[in-house]
Coordinates of C-alpha atoms in Angstrom, one line a residue:
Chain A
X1 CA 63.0 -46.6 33.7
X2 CA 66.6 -46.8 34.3
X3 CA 68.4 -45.5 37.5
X4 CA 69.5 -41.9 37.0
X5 CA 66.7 -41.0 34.5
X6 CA 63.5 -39.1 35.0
X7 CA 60.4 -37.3 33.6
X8 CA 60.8 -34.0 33.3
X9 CA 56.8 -32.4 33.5
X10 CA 56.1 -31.9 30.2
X11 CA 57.5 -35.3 29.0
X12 CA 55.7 -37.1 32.1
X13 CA 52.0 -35.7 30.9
X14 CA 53.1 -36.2 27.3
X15 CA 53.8 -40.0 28.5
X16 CA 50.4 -39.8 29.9
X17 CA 48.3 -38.5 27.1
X18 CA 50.1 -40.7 24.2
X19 CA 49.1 -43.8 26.7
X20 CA 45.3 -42.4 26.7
X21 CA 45.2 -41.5 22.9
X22 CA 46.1 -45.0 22.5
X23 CA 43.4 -46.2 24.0
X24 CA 40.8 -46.6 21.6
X25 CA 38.0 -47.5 23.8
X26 CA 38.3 -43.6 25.3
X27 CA 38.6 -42.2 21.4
X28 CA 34.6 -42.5 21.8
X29 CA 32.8 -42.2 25.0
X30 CA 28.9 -41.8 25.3
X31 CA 28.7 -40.5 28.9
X32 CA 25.7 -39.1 31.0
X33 CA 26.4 -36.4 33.5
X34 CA 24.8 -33.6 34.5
X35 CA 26.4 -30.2 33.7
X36 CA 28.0 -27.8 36.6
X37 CA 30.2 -24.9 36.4
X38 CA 29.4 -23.9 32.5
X39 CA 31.4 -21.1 31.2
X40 CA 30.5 -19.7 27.7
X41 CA 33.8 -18.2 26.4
X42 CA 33.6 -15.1 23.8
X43 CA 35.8 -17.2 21.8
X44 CA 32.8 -19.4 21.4
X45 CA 34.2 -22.4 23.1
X46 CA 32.7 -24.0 26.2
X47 CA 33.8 -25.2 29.2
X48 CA 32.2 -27.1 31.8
X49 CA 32.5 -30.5 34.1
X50 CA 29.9 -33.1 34.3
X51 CA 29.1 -34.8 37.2
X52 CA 27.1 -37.6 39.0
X53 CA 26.7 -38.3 42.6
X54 CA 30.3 -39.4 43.2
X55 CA 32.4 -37.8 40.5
X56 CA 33.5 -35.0 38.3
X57 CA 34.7 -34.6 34.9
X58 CA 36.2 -31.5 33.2
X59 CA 34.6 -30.9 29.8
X60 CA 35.6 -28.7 26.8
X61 CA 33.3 -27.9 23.6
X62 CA 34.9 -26.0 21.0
X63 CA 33.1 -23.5 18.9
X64 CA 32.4 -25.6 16.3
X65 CA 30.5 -28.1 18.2
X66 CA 29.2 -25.6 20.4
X67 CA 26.9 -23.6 18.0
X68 CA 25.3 -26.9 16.6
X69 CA 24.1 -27.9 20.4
X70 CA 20.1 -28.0 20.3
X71 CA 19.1 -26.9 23.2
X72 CA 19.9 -23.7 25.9
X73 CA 22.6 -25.8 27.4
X74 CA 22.9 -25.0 31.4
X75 CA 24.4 -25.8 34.8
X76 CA 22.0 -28.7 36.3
X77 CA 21.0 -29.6 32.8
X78 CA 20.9 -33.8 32.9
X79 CA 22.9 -34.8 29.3
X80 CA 24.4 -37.4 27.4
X81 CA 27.9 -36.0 25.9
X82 CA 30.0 -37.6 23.2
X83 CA 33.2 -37.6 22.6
X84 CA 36.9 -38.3 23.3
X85 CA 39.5 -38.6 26.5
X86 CA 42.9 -36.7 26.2
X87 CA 45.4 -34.9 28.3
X88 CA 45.4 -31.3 28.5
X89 CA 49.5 -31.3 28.9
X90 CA 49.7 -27.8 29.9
X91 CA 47.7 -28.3 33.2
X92 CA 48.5 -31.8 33.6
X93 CA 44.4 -32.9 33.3
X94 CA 42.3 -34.9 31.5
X95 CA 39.4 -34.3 29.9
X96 CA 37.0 -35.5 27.8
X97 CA 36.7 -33.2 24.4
X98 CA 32.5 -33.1 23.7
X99 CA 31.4 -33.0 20.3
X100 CA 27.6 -33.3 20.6
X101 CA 25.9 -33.2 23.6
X102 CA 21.8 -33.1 23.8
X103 CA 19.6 -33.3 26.9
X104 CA 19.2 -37.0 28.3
X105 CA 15.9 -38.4 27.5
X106 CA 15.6 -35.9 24.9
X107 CA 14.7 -38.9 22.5
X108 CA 12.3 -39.9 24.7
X109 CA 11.0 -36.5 25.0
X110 CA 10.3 -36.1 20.9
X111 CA 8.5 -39.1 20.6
X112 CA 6.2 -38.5 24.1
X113 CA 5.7 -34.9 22.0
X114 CA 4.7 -36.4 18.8
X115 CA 2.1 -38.8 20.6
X116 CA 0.8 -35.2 22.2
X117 CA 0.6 -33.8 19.0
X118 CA -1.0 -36.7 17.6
X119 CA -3.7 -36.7 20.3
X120 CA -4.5 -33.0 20.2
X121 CA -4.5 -33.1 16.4
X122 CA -7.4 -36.2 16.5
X123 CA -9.2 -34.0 18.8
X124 CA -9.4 -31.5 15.9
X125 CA -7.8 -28.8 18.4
X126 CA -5.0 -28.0 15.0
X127 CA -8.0 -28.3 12.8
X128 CA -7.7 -25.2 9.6
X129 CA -11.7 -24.5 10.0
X130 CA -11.0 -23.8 13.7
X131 CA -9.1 -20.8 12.6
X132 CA -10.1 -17.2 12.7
X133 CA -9.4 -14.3 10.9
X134 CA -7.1 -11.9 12.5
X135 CA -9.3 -9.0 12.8
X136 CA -8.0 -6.0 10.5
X137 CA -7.8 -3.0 12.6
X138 CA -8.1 -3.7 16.1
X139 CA -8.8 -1.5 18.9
X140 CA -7.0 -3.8 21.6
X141 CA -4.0 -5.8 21.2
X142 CA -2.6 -8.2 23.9
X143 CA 0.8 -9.5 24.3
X144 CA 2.0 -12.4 26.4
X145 CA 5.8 -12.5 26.3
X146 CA 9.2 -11.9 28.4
X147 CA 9.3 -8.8 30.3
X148 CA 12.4 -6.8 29.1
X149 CA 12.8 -9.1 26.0
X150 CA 13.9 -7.7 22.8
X151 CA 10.8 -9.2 21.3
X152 CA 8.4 -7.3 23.6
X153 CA 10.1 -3.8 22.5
X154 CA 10.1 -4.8 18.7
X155 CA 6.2 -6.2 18.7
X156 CA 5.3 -2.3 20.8
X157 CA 7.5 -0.6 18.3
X158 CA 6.2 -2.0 15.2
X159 CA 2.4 -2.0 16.6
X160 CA 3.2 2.3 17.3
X161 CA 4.6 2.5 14.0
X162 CA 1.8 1.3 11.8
X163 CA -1.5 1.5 14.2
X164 CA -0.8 4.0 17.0
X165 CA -4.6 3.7 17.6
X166 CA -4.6 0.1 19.0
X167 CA -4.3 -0.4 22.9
X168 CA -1.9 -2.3 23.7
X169 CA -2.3 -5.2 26.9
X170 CA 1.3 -6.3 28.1
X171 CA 0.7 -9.7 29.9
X172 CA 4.6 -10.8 31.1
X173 CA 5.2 -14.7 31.5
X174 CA 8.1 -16.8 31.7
X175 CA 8.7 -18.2 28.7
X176 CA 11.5 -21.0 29.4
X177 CA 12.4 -23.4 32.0
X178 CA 10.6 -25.0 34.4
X179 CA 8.3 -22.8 35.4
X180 CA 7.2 -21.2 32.1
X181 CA 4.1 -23.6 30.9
X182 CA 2.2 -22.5 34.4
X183 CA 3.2 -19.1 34.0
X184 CA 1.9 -18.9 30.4
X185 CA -1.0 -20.3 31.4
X186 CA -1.3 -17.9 34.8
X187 CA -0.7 -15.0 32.1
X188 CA -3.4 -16.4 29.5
X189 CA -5.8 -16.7 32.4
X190 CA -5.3 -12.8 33.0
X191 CA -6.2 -12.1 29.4
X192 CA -9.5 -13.4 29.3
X193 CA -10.3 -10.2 31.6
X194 CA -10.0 -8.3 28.6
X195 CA -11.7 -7.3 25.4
X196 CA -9.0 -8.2 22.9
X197 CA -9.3 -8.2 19.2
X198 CA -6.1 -9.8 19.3
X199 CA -3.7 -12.2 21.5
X200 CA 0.1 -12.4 20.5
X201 CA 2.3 -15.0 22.1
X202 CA 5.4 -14.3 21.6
X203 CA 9.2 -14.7 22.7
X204 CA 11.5 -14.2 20.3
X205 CA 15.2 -15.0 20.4
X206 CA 17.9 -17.2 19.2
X207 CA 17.9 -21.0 17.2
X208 CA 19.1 -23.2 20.5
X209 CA 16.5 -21.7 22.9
X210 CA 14.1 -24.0 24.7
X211 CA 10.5 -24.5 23.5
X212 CA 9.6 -26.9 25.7
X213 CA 6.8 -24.4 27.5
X214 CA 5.3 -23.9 24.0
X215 CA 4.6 -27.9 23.8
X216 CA 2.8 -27.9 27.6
X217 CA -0.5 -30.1 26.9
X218 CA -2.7 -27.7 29.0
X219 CA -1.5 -24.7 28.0
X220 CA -2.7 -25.8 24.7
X221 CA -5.6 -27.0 25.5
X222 CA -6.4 -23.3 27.6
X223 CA -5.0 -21.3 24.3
X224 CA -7.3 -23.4 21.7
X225 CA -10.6 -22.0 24.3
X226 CA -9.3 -18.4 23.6
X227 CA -11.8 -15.6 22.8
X228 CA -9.6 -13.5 20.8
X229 CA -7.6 -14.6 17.8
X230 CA -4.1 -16.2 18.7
X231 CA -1.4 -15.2 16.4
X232 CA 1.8 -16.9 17.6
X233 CA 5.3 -15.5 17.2
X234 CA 7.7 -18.2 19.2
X235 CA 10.6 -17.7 17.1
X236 CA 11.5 -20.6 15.2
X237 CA 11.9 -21.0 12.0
X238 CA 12.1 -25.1 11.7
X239 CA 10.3 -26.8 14.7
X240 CA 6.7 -25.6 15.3
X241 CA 5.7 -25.8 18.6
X242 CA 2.1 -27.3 19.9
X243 CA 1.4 -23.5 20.7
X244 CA 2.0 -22.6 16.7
X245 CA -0.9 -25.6 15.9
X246 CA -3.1 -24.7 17.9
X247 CA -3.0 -20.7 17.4
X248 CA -4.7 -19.2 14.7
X249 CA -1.8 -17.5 12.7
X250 CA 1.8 -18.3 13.1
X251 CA 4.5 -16.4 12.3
X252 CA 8.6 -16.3 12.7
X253 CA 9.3 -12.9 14.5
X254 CA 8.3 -10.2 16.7
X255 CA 8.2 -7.5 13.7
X256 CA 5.7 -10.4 11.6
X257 CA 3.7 -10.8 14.4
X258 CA 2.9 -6.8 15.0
X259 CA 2.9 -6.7 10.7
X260 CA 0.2 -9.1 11.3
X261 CA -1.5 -7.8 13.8
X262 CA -1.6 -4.3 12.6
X263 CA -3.3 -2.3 9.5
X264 CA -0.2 -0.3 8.0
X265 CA -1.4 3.9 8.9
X266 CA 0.1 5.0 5.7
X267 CA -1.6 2.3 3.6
X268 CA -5.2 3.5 5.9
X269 CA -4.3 7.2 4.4
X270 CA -3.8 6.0 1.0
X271 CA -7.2 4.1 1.2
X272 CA -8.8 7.5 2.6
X273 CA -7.4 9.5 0.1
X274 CA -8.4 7.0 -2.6
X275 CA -12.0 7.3 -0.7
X276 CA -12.1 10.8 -1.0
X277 CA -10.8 10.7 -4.3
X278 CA -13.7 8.6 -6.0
X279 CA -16.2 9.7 -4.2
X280 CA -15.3 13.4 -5.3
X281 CA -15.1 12.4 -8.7
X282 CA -18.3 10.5 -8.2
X283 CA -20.1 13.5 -7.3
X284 CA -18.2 15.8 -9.9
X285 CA -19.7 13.3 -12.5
X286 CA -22.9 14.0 -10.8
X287 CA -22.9 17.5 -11.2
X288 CA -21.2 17.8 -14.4
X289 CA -24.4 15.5 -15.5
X290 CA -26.9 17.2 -14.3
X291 CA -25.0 20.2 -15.8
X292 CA -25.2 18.7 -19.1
X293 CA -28.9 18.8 -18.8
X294 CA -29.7 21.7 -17.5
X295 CA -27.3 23.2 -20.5
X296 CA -29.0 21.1 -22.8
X297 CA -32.9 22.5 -21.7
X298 CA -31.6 26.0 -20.8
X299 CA -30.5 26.2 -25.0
X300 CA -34.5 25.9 -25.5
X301 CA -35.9 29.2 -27.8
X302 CA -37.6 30.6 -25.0
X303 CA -34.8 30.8 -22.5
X304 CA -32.2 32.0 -24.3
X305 CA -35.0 35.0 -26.3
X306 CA -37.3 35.3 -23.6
X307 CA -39.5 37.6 -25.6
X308 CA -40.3 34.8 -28.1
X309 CA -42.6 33.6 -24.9
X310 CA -45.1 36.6 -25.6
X311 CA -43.9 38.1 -29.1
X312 CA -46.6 35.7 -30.7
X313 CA -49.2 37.1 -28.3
X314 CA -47.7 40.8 -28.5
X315 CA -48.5 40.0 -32.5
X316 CA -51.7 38.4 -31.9
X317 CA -53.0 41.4 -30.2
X318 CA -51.7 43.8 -32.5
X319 CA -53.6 42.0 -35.7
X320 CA -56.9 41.7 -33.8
X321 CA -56.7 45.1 -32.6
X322 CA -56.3 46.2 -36.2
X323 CA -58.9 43.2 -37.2
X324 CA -60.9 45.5 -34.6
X325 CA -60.0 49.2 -35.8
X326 CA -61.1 47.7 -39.4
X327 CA -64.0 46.3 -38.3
X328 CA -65.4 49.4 -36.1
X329 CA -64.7 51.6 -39.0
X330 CA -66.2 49.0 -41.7
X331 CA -69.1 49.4 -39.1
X332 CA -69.0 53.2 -38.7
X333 CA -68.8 53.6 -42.7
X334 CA -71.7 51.3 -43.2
X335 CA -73.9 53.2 -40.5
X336 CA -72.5 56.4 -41.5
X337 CA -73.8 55.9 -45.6
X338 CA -76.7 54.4 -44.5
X339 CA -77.7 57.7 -42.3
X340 CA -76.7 59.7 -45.1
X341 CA -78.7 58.3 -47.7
X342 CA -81.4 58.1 -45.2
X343 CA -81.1 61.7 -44.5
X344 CA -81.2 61.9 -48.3
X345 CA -84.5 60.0 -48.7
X346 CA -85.7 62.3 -45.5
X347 CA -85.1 65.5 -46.9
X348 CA -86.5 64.4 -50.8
X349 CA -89.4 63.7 -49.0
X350 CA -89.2 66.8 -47.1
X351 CA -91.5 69.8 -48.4
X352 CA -88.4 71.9 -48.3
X353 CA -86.8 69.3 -50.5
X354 CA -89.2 70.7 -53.3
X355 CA -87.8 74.0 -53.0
X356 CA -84.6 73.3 -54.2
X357 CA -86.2 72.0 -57.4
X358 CA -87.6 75.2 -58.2
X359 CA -91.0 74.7 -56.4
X360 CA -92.5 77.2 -54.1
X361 CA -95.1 77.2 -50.7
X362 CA -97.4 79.7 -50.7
X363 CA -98.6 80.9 -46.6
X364 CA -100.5 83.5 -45.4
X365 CA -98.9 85.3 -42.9
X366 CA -99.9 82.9 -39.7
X367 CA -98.1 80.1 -41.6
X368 CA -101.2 78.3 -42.9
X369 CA -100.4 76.3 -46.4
X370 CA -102.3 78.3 -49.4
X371 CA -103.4 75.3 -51.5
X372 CA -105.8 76.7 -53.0
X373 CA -108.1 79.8 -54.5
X374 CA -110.2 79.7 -51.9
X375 CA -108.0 80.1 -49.3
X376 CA -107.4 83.6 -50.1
X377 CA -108.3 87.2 -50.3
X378 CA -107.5 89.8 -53.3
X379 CA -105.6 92.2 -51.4
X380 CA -104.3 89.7 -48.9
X381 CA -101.2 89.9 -47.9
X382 CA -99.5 86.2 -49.0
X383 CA -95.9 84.5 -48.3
X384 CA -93.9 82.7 -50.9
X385 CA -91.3 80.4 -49.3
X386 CA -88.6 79.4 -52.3
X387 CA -85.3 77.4 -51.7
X388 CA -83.3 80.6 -50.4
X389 CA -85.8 82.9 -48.7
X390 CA -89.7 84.0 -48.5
X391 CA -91.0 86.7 -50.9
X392 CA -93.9 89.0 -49.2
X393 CA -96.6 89.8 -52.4
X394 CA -100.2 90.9 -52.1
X395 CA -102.6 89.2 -54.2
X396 CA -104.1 91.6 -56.9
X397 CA -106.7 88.6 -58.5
X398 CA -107.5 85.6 -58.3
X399 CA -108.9 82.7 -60.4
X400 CA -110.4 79.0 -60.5
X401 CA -109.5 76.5 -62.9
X402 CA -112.6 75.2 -65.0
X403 CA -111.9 71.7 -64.2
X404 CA -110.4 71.9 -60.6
Chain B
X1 CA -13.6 -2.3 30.9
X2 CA -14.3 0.8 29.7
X3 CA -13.5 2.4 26.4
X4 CA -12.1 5.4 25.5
X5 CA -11.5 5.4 21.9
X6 CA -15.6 5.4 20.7
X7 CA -14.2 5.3 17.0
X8 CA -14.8 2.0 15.5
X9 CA -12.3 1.9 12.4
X10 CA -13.9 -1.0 10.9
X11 CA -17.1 -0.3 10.6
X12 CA -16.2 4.0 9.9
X13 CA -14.3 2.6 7.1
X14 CA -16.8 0.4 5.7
X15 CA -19.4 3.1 6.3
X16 CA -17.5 5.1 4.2
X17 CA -16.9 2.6 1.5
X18 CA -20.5 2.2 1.1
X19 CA -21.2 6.2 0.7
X20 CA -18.4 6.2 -2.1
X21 CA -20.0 3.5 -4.1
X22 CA -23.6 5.0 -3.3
X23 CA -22.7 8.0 -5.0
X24 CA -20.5 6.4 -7.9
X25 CA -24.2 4.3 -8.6
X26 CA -25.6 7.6 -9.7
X27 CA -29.2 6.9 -9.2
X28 CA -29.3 8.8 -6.0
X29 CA -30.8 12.7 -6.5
X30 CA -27.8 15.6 -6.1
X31 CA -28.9 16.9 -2.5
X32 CA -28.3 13.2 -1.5
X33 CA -25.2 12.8 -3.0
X34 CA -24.0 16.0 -1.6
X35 CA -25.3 14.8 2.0
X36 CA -23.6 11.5 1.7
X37 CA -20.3 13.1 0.3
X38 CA -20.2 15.9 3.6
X39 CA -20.9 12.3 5.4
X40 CA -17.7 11.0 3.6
X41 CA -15.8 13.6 4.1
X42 CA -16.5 13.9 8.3
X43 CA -15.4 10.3 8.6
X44 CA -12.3 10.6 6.6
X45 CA -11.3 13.7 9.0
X46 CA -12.6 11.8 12.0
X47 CA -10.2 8.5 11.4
X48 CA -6.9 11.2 10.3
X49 CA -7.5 12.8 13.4
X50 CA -8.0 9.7 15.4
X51 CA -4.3 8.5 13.6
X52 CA -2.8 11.3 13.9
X53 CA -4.3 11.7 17.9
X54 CA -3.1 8.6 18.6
X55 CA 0.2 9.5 17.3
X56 CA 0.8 12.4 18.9
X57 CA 0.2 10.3 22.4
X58 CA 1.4 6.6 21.5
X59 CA -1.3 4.7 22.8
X60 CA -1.0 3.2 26.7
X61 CA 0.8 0.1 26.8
X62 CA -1.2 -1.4 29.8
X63 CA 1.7 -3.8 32.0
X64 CA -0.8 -6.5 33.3
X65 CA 0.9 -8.7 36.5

């Protein structure tokens, strides 16, 4: 630089940043740091600085590169950050420009989770026949999750909604960070306490949270000893944690979980209904049945015209009592001719009979039968009985036959 | 722990789905049937009331620290 010329700011730091852009061994840096002073810009970029034990770094993700980080990024965080040194002119700084970042040792972390998985899996604790129904319509419902978290409000809302009779157990745990895996576990421990028919874990939340908790080894192990059914609801669509293994239903969100977890009450009144329905009918059929048969006995002769139960005994008794009436007078006429002609044969043998032939009795006047001469007096006085009367006479002679 | 709600759905509703089929078999004599059916009907009225109880109070959320 001659005498007489200088820099003016901007062309200084413009100086600068060509000489650094230059520099291809800063176009790609892989540098470990851990992260301090991260701000989260609505604009979706971030800015931080990463430091060591010595040193700082100011650090800038745009949008772009920020929504594809894997993990909750946050201050204290341990990472490895890629990318490129350059000038920010403006401020007269460097900085290095990060397009991926992921939490150091996270390699390390995968493979030591995919051994654990491994393990647990051998020990059958993932095994399919290990897993229980969720039971249908339970009276208790238990829910380990983030106090305050959307997902806790959505799983009590949904559970209201379609089975307000369930009782619900609320069991609040950390569910990231440090901390979490004991807390889980502290919060499973309080569960077995209670009769549940069913044990939700769940968190909810966004894509770049941090399952780590989910993947603790004896938190697992506790969960897989649990009494009730486990249905898991961690929240992530594409990894599966240890804790979705080893539980006995799995499930994406907060509202699946509860949908899971819950008969629907208006499919409960439809099944009543239909209950009520067939067996109505059922019994309907019955009677209209037994209907059928009484109709079908009740069109019998003798219910519909009574009478034609006794009319053949009314006529029965009518022709034997004239079969009687018959018979009595048959009887009575028989007897009755048979006195008469008796009578008859009486009177022709009576003496008085004779008189009506034209024959005549002779008396004397006490009565005594003149049979003969001998028997009486001229001069007597003598009675002759005929058929109508007696005529008094006196006898004036009398004679014997020669050969009397 | 103690429970309040006596009502188990489960077996109520399985109790009733075998009174329903009972009666739809036919072989049972009409005093029976009606029996069963008044049996039918109580339960249904028992687990609408219990819904629509547990409604009308939104059942406890227990917190549990």
């Amino acid at each position: 630089m001659k005498s007489g010329e200088f820099y003016t700011v901007t062309s200084l730091n413009r100086h600068i940043k060509e000489i650094l852009d230059g520099e291809v061994s800063l176009r790609l840096v892989k540098l470990k740091g851990e992260v301090s002073n991260l701000k989260k810009y609505p604009s979706g970029h971030f800015y931080f600085t990463l430091k060591d034990e010595n040193s700082v770094i100011s650090a800038v993700m745009f949008y772009n590169d920020a929504i594809r980080i894997g993990f909750n990024m946050k201050d204290g965080d341990e990472v490895l950050a890629y990318g490129s040194v350059s000038v920010y002119p403006q401020r007269g700084s460097y900085q290095i420009y990060v397009s991926e970042i992921e939490l150091f040792g996270q390699g390390a972390l995968l493979v030591e989770l995919e051994k654990l998985k491994q393990k647990l899996k051998a020990e059958g604790l993932f095994d399919e026949n290990r897993k229980r129904p969720i039971v249908s319509y339970p009276e208790s419902i238990g829910i380990i999750s983030a106090s305050g978290s959307a997902a806790i409000e959505d799983m009590i809302k949904n559970i209201h909604r379609r089975y307000p009779i369930a009782r619900i157990y609320f069991f609040p745990s950390l569910v990231q960070g440090s901390a979490a895996p004991k807390d889980l576990l502290r919060a499973f421990e309080l569960t077995k306490s209670y009769d549940l028919s069913t044990l939700i874990i769940g968190r909810g939340g966004g894509a770049s949270e941090d399952l780590n908790a989910f993947n603790d080894e004896v938190l697992v192990r506790a969960l897989a000893t649990s009494r009730a059914p486990i249905i898991s609801a961690i929240g992530h669509e594409i990894d599966f944690t240890l804790v979705d293994y080893v539980a006995d239903r799995r499930v994406s969100t907060p509202t699946g979980a509860a949908e899971l977890a819950t008969p629907d009450k208006r499919e409960i009144y439809e099944t009543l209904n239909e209950n009520l329905e067939r067996m109505s009918l059922a019994l309907q059929n019955k009677v209209h049945t037994l209907k059928e048969r009484l109709n079908l006995l009740a069109k019998r002769a003798f219910f519909i015209d009574p009478k034609s139960i006794y009319e053949n005994k009314v006529r029965d008794v009518r022709e034997y009592r004239v079969r009687l009436v018959n018979a009595m007078q048959n009887s009575y006429l028989i007897a009755s001719h048979e006195v008469r002609s008796s009578k008859q044969r009486l009177e022709a043998l009576s003496p008085f009979g004779v008189l009506k032939r034209g024959y005549s009795i002779m008396t004397d006047e006490s009565g005594k039968v003149i049979d003969s001469v001998n028997k009486v007096e001229t001069g007597q006085n003598v009675l002759t009985n005929v058929k109508d009367g007696i005529i008094m006479s006196r006898v004036t002679a009398k004679e014997s036959k020669k050969n009397g | 722990m103690a429970k309040e709600n006596e009502i188990n759905f489960e077996k109520m509703l399985a109790r009733l789905e075998e009174i329903v089929a009972t009666i739809e078999s036919k072989t049972l004599p009409l005093d029976e049937s009606i029996a069963l059916y008044q049996e039918g009907k109580s339960i249904i009225k028992t687990l609408e009331e219990a819904l629509k109880d547990a409604e009308g109070k939104i059942a406890d959320i227990l917190k549990v620290e």
